[in-house]
Each structure stands twice: as structure tokens, then as C-alpha cells.
Amino acid sequence: MSVPGSFAVLRVLWLLSVFGTVLPLDGGMLFPRESTSREVKELNGLWDFRADGSPNRNEGFEKAWYKRRVVQGLYVSLFHRIPLSIHGNSKKKSGQSLWRWLSDCFKTVTQFSHALNVSWVNGEKVTEHEGGHLPFEAEISSLIRKEPTKPCRITIAVNNTLTLETLPPGTIQYMNDRTRYPDGFFVQNIYFDFFNYAGIHRPVLLYTTPKVYVDDIIVETNFMDNTGLVRYKVSVQGAATATLKVTLMDKDGHCVASSNTPSGVLKVVDVKLWWPYLMHENPGYLYSMEVRQHTSTYEDVYTLPVGIRTVNVTKTQFLINNKPFYFHGVNKHEDSDIRGKGLDCHYPYAEEILQMCDRHGIVVIDECPGVGIKDIRSFGNASLSHHLVVMDELVRRDKNHPSVVMWSVANEPASEMPPAEFYFKTLIKHTKALDHTRPVTYITDSNYARDKGAPFVDVVCVNSYFSWYHDPGHLEVIPIQLNAQFENWYGKYKKPIIQSEYGADALPGLHMDPPMMFTEEYQNALLQSYHDVFDQKRKQYVIGELIWNFADFMTAQAIHRVVGNKKGIFTRQRQPKAAAFILRRRYWRLANETGRLPPWTKYPCSL
Ligand SMILES: Cc1cc(=O)oc2cc(O[C@@H]3O[C@H](C(=O)O)[C@@H](O)[C@H](O)[C@H]3O)ccc12
């Protein structure tokens, strides 16, 4: 790590807001990978943990906890949930936020030639970041200790308080009626339906680069006939000039194209396109782009997986490689029984998950944490500015994933409110300016006639819960209401439509005939009714159906949540409910109709 002439960079891949300022977005955010010039160390495992429960919630800063190990006798692992909500008592209104402090100490790790001595870093503040869903990093070479035997300490303070201007937004509400609540009692109000976990949820990584290094790579792909076109741009930091060698290799490591310039177009003869699973016998084909830069003193090597594919939208279709693609699958949440929030995630998915999707040909709509924008005050300039930065961060992180075919800027905002028009016009224009190769959407549950942001999206994504939240128990309304939903949206906007959420809660093992709400039979019947309508409309302009939800997940406690949301087709422990079999049969039927099955799928996937 302390190789002479190298930078050490601390990368926090995910935690809830650390301090409160937005950093300017310059530089790349390439996923840290090992190479002959780079080392990566994962700092996962047990961290010391301390919640700041002091009356003004500020003791950690006042007493500079970052100057020593934080100890409370409670240890948490990165991938263990920290099920602390911030409901509780606080004496002072100004200091309502509950900070959690985590520290990790370590000594030299043998595979590195020098001392590995990093911390926050050893009492020195290195960075701060607003927003809990996207990675940030800091260069810490100057803070690394020189003596290899001295332990090093990283301290991170995290705070999951949500305000009107955070993403997701929330409010803190004090309950001042002393006949009903104790002194200082407050609650965190949220407008979304998942548990507001605190803590570090994704890997913290320490990695090195040479002082002159490949900072970013942008890749855009296309093809003509059987020639693939890979337009690329490499940014180098640390030197005004550097010599570059860009080599594109196929799966067998054979060079298929190369260049010596920092930007250009690589031509790939007899290209193997990146195809979604079930659209081709060989889905998820990835080339490797090796970028090798050197000066007289430094050499850096970074290898990026590259899938060559195109995405286009017409009035009625979503085209991948000019072939109609039908979205079908699950929405997933970052939640499971043991880990709580971890790598199996949402808003947005973890980089490791996107890498897996790249490899397997799983198509992803990449959504930012703009969920629960319900209060009109969250459409103000401060919120919008932050939202633009979050989209910068998301596109910067995920732009090179072939699996990511569309950006979603929000989920179920109050898009019928007047300020939503300017808000979404600006946000979508900004996102398109960041990436002109992908369509942009947000997920709406507003009425088609009143939605103010829909004119700006490329694909209309609609959530609806007929015979659940509306007309509960009346499955017979689904054909009429779902048909009307589609006709209304398409009639007004002439854009393709995805049913981005539909579903019903089901308690595993609860049965009734005739079906009643919350039984497995009701969930089945509801899905089947929706599917009948999808089967008519997908011949026209409906381009997808995404079930809510892959698995049951934890939420805030509420009278309509029975230890969390039970709309999973799997339980929170990933055991199937009856609906999982309905979905499996349906997806194989769709695949048989429209797809290309890899040879190994013949068994056990027959209907
Ligand atoms: C009360 C309610 C009514 C309604 O019509 O829709 C709706 C949608 C809600 O959130 C979305 O649906 C999922 C669900 O309720 O199961 C959520 O988990 C998801 O995050 C939301 O996109 C909530 C409540 C209502």
C-alpha cells in the first residue's frame, strides 16, 4: 500500500450520510480492481461501534471520538444489520440526529511492502459526503504512517437522519404534548416503504494507484452489420502527458482491437454482442478493455469489462440490439433476514450486483435513491441541486455496465404537484446530458391526466395496486382498471409502458378458498389477472412487467405491515410462496414464445 510513488485511496462504497456537505464531482469512480499496478484491501469485518446518545447528540464531535478507538462493547460487522431507528428521546431539538461512530484498526498486512496505516485517518479528517446510497472516496497517502508496526485507525461517523432535502426525504417531528409523550420525544417520518437502516452497508476498500493513474474510462458501444464499435475515452491523472495502450480482448484473451490514443473508436470484426438472458444462446458476452498507461516513472493498468450492445426506444418498443426486449422479472430490495441491508440491494443496486448482471445478461433499470418525494417542500432548489448531484454520482458509477439499460430518477414522487414539472424536466434533461445513450424514466403512481413529469420520460413506468390498496378484495376490477390504465397512458403520451410494480401481500402458509387478501391464493389470483391483461397489451405497447417484490422485506412498523412488507414471491428467507411457481411458469412461457433458450435450460424449466 505504501509503495513509493503510489497513492492510497480509501473508498467507502456505501454508508449513510457522513457529515453534510456535497463534494464537487470531478474525477472518475472506477470500481477498484487489482492489477499489476494496483492493490485492493477490503476493510470488511468487525468494526468498533458507538451510538452517540448524548442529550445533544453531539458528544462524538465535541469530544473528538475520532482521535481514539470508539468502544461501547458492541461490535458490528459490515454485513450485519444495525437495526437502530432514530425514534427516541432527545433533550435538545437542535441536536436530533443520532450519529453512529465506527472505527477499525489494523496493522501492516503482509502482502504489502510497507506499513498499512490508515484511519480517519489517525484522527485527521479526510472526507465527508452527503447521501447514503452511492460511493465516495478520498486520497489518503499523506496520512499513512511510516512505521509498519503501528496500528492505523479509520473512524467513520454515519447519520441516517432524513430531512426534506435528503434523498430519500423525510422529516423529524417533535411530539410536544407532555400528557402523551416524554420530554424531547420525536419521530423520524419517512415516505417510503423500507426500513431506514443505519451503518455501513457495502464494502470499505483501500486501494492504491501509481501517482500517474487511469482515473476514468467512458465507453459507448454500437455496431454496424457484424462490426462492433467501441467508442472510448480515457482520463489520466497525475501527468500532463502519458503514453497509453488500449487493448480490447475477447473472452479467450485474444486481442480484437487496440489503440494508442486516449480516445477513439475500436472496431471489432465478427462482434459478439451483449445479449440479455433468453434473447441469445450466449447471453452476457463481455470483452475486456485493458488500459495501460505509462510515463518514464509510472505504469498503471486497469481492465474494464465491456459489453457491446445498443438500446433504443420507439413509440411502442424497447429495443436491445434492434430487437424488441420485454422486461419481466422482479424488483428487489436491499434486505434480508441475517444481513439486513447488504449487497442484495435497491436504490441503486450494488456494483457487485451489476457486475453479476453484466455477466449473466440480466437487464437492470438503475434507480437513484429519489424515493418518497411526497412533500411539496422537497421540490425546492436545494432538493433539486442535491438530486442532480446524486444523478451525477450514479451515472459516474454505473455508466459502463451493459446490463444498465435505463436510468430511473425517482420512485413514486408526488409528480402531480405543480413544481414537479420544472423539477423533472430539469432532472431528466440533466441525466440525458450525462449519458445520451440510455433512456430516462421515473416510476409514477400518479393519475395519467395530472402527472407533470411524464412528458419528459422516454418510457412510462407505472405502479398500480388494483384490488389491493384500491377496491381491496375485488379481483374482478383488475381487467377493467388495468386496461383503462394502459389505454389512458398510451392514449395521452404514445410512449411504451412498463408495469413497474404490481402485487399483493401474502403470508406464507395462509390459505383460503375462495381467495382472501393476504393468502397465497389471493396473491396468485391477483397476479394471474394482471398477467391476462399484460398478455393482451404486450402485443401493442406494454414493454414490461415487474413484480413487487422479489422477497418479503423489512419496513417501518405500521398497521398495514405485518413485520414488514409481505409482497414477496419469496419469503424474507428466500423460500418460495405459491406465486413463485406462477411466475416461473409465466417467464418460461414468455421465453419459449419470444426468446432463445440456452441448451442447458431445457430441464427443469419446461412448463
Ligand atoms: C397506501 C398505498 C396506496 C397505493 O395506491 O399505493 C401505494 C404504494 C406504496 O408504495 C409502493 O408500493 C409498495 C407497497 O406498498 O408494497 C412499496 O413497497 C413500494 O416501495 C412503493 O413503490 C405504498 C402505499 C400505497
PDB file of C-alpha atoms in Angstrom, residues 72-179:
ATOM      1  CA  GLN A  72     -19.037   0.648  23.503  1.00  0.00           C
ATOM      2  CA  GLY A  73     -18.616  -3.063  23.868  1.00  0.00           C
ATOM      3  CA  LEU A  74     -20.838  -3.555  20.827  1.00  0.00           C
ATOM      4  CA  TYR A  75     -19.237  -4.776  17.653  1.00  0.00           C
ATOM      5  CA  VAL A  76     -20.903  -4.859  14.323  1.00  0.00           C
ATOM      6  CA  SER A  77     -19.839  -6.335  11.077  1.00  0.00           C
ATOM      7  CA  LEU A  78     -20.269  -4.586   7.798  1.00  0.00           C
ATOM      8  CA  PHE A  79     -22.777  -7.134   6.740  1.00  0.00           C
ATOM      9  CA  HIS A  80     -24.695  -7.355   9.945  1.00  0.00           C
ATOM     10  CA  ARG A  81     -27.679  -5.169  10.196  1.00  0.00           C
ATOM     11  CA  ILE A  82     -27.730  -2.323  12.665  1.00  0.00           C
ATOM     12  CA  PRO A  83     -31.440  -2.225  13.374  1.00  0.00           C
ATOM     13  CA  LEU A  84     -31.453   1.160  15.043  1.00  0.00           C
ATOM     14  CA  SER A  85     -34.109   3.591  14.111  1.00  0.00           C
ATOM     15  CA  ILE A  86     -33.843   7.135  15.299  1.00  0.00           C
ATOM     16  CA  HIS A  87     -37.140   7.190  17.115  1.00  0.00           C
ATOM     17  CA  GLY A  88     -36.395   8.182  20.651  1.00  0.00           C
ATOM     18  CA  ASN A  89     -35.791  10.898  23.129  1.00  0.00           C
ATOM     19  CA  SER A  90     -33.544  13.855  22.760  1.00  0.00           C
ATOM     20  CA  LYS A  91     -33.420  16.769  25.143  1.00  0.00           C
ATOM     21  CA  LYS A  92     -32.455  19.355  22.548  1.00  0.00           C
ATOM     22  CA  LYS A  93     -34.370  19.948  19.379  1.00  0.00           C
ATOM     23  CA  SER A  94     -31.366  21.166  17.518  1.00  0.00           C
ATOM     24  CA  GLY A  95     -29.403  18.011  18.031  1.00  0.00           C
ATOM     25  CA  GLN A  96     -31.872  15.408  16.997  1.00  0.00           C
ATOM     26  CA  SER A  97     -29.602  13.443  14.715  1.00  0.00           C
ATOM     27  CA  LEU A  98     -28.217  10.205  16.048  1.00  0.00           C
ATOM     28  CA  TRP A  99     -24.651   9.674  14.985  1.00  0.00           C
ATOM     29  CA  ARG A 100     -23.101   6.244  14.912  1.00  0.00           C
ATOM     30  CA  TRP A 101     -19.363   6.017  15.144  1.00  0.00           C
ATOM     31  CA  LEU A 102     -17.422   3.121  13.736  1.00  0.00           C
ATOM     32  CA  SER A 103     -13.718   2.533  13.844  1.00  0.00           C
ATOM     33  CA  ASP A 104     -11.385  -0.114  12.586  1.00  0.00           C
ATOM     34  CA  CYS A 105      -7.736  -0.582  13.453  1.00  0.00           C
ATOM     35  CA  PHE A 106      -5.224  -2.666  11.619  1.00  0.00           C
ATOM     36  CA  LYS A 107      -1.514  -3.118  11.207  1.00  0.00           C
ATOM     37  CA  THR A 108       0.659  -3.894   8.284  1.00  0.00           C
ATOM     38  CA  VAL A 109      -0.745  -6.594   6.094  1.00  0.00           C
ATOM     39  CA  THR A 110       1.984  -8.910   4.995  1.00  0.00           C
ATOM     40  CA  GLN A 111       1.425  -8.811   1.274  1.00  0.00           C
ATOM     41  CA  PHE A 112       2.119  -5.095   1.220  1.00  0.00           C
ATOM     42  CA  SER A 113       5.634  -3.872   1.302  1.00  0.00           C
ATOM     43  CA  HIS A 114       5.180  -1.079   3.828  1.00  0.00           C
ATOM     44  CA  ALA A 115       3.055  -0.203   6.780  1.00  0.00           C
ATOM     45  CA  LEU A 116      -0.650  -0.194   6.187  1.00  0.00           C
ATOM     46  CA  ASN A 117      -1.591   2.672   8.455  1.00  0.00           C
ATOM     47  CA  VAL A 118      -4.760   4.427   7.518  1.00  0.00           C
ATOM     48  CA  SER A 119      -7.554   5.923   9.503  1.00  0.00           C
ATOM     49  CA  TRP A 120      -9.913   8.907   9.525  1.00  0.00           C
ATOM     50  CA  VAL A 121      -7.210   8.837   9.192  1.00  0.00           C
ATOM     51  CA  ASN A 122      -5.443   8.546  12.504  1.00  0.00           C
ATOM     52  CA  GLY A 123      -7.572  11.401  13.733  1.00  0.00           C
ATOM     53  CA  GLU A 124      -7.296  13.564  10.598  1.00  0.00           C
ATOM     54  CA  LYS A 125     -10.495  14.275   8.749  1.00  0.00           C
ATOM     55  CA  VAL A 126     -10.242  13.202   5.128  1.00  0.00           C
ATOM     56  CA  THR A 127     -13.642  13.497   3.591  1.00  0.00           C
ATOM     57  CA  GLU A 128     -17.342  13.983   4.046  1.00  0.00           C
ATOM     58  CA  HIS A 129     -20.214  13.001   1.855  1.00  0.00           C
ATOM     59  CA  GLU A 130     -23.936  13.598   1.712  1.00  0.00           C
ATOM     60  CA  GLY A 131     -26.153  10.745   0.602  1.00  0.00           C
ATOM     61  CA  GLY A 132     -26.190   7.192   1.788  1.00  0.00           C
ATOM     62  CA  HIS A 133     -26.524   5.245  -1.416  1.00  0.00           C
ATOM     63  CA  LEU A 134     -23.513   5.912  -3.586  1.00  0.00           C
ATOM     64  CA  PRO A 135     -19.774   5.501  -3.080  1.00  0.00           C
ATOM     65  CA  PHE A 136     -17.252   8.190  -2.350  1.00  0.00           C
ATOM     66  CA  GLU A 137     -13.511   8.122  -1.852  1.00  0.00           C
ATOM     67  CA  ALA A 138     -10.548  10.090  -0.566  1.00  0.00           C
ATOM     68  CA  GLU A 139      -6.870  10.003  -1.304  1.00  0.00           C
ATOM     69  CA  ILE A 140      -5.023   9.368   1.969  1.00  0.00           C
ATOM     70  CA  SER A 141      -1.389   8.751   1.049  1.00  0.00           C
ATOM     71  CA  SER A 142      -0.104  11.661   3.126  1.00  0.00           C
ATOM     72  CA  LEU A 143      -1.802  10.301   6.258  1.00  0.00           C
ATOM     73  CA  ILE A 144      -0.389   6.836   6.139  1.00  0.00           C
ATOM     74  CA  ARG A 145       2.050   6.163   8.969  1.00  0.00           C
ATOM     75  CA  LYS A 146       5.545   5.262   8.051  1.00  0.00           C
ATOM     76  CA  GLU A 147       6.205   2.774  10.866  1.00  0.00           C
ATOM     77  CA  PRO A 148       4.915  -0.604   9.744  1.00  0.00           C
ATOM     78  CA  THR A 149       4.261  -1.884  13.287  1.00  0.00           C
ATOM     79  CA  LYS A 150       1.987   0.951  14.403  1.00  0.00           C
ATOM     80  CA  PRO A 151      -1.691   0.261  14.038  1.00  0.00           C
ATOM     81  CA  CYS A 152      -3.746   2.544  11.925  1.00  0.00           C
ATOM     82  CA  ARG A 153      -7.307   3.661  12.552  1.00  0.00           C
ATOM     83  CA  ILE A 154     -10.179   4.657  10.307  1.00  0.00           C
ATOM     84  CA  THR A 155     -13.146   6.254  12.006  1.00  0.00           C
ATOM     85  CA  ILE A 156     -16.428   6.868  10.275  1.00  0.00           C
ATOM     86  CA  ALA A 157     -19.397   8.715  11.686  1.00  0.00           C
ATOM     87  CA  VAL A 158     -22.700   7.978   9.995  1.00  0.00           C
ATOM     88  CA  ASN A 159     -26.094   9.514  10.451  1.00  0.00           C
ATOM     89  CA  ASN A 160     -29.325   8.314   8.884  1.00  0.00           C
ATOM     90  CA  THR A 161     -31.471  11.340   9.734  1.00  0.00           C
ATOM     91  CA  LEU A 162     -33.627  12.262   6.759  1.00  0.00           C
ATOM     92  CA  THR A 163     -34.771  15.802   6.036  1.00  0.00           C
ATOM     93  CA  LEU A 164     -36.862  17.392   3.323  1.00  0.00           C
ATOM     94  CA  GLU A 165     -33.713  17.895   1.281  1.00  0.00           C
ATOM     95  CA  THR A 166     -32.081  14.488   1.574  1.00  0.00           C
ATOM     96  CA  LEU A 167     -32.687  11.576  -0.775  1.00  0.00           C
ATOM     97  CA  PRO A 168     -34.808   9.859   0.272  1.00  0.00           C
ATOM     98  CA  PRO A 169     -36.512  12.768   2.032  1.00  0.00           C
ATOM     99  CA  GLY A 170     -38.032  12.609   5.491  1.00  0.00           C
ATOM    100  CA  THR A 171     -38.969  14.865   8.391  1.00  0.00           C
ATOM    101  CA  ILE A 172     -38.271  14.913  12.094  1.00  0.00           C
ATOM    102  CA  GLN A 173     -41.403  15.562  14.114  1.00  0.00           C
ATOM    103  CA  TYR A 174     -41.342  16.509  17.775  1.00  0.00           C
ATOM    104  CA  MET A 175     -44.281  15.452  19.887  1.00  0.00           C
ATOM    105  CA  ASN A 176     -44.751  18.284  22.334  1.00  0.00           C
ATOM    106  CA  ASP A 177     -47.889  17.140  24.125  1.00  0.00           C
ATOM    107  CA  ARG A 178     -46.399  16.206  27.514  1.00  0.00           C
ATOM    108  CA  THR A 179     -49.605  14.411  28.501  1.00  0.00           C
TER     109      THR A 179
END
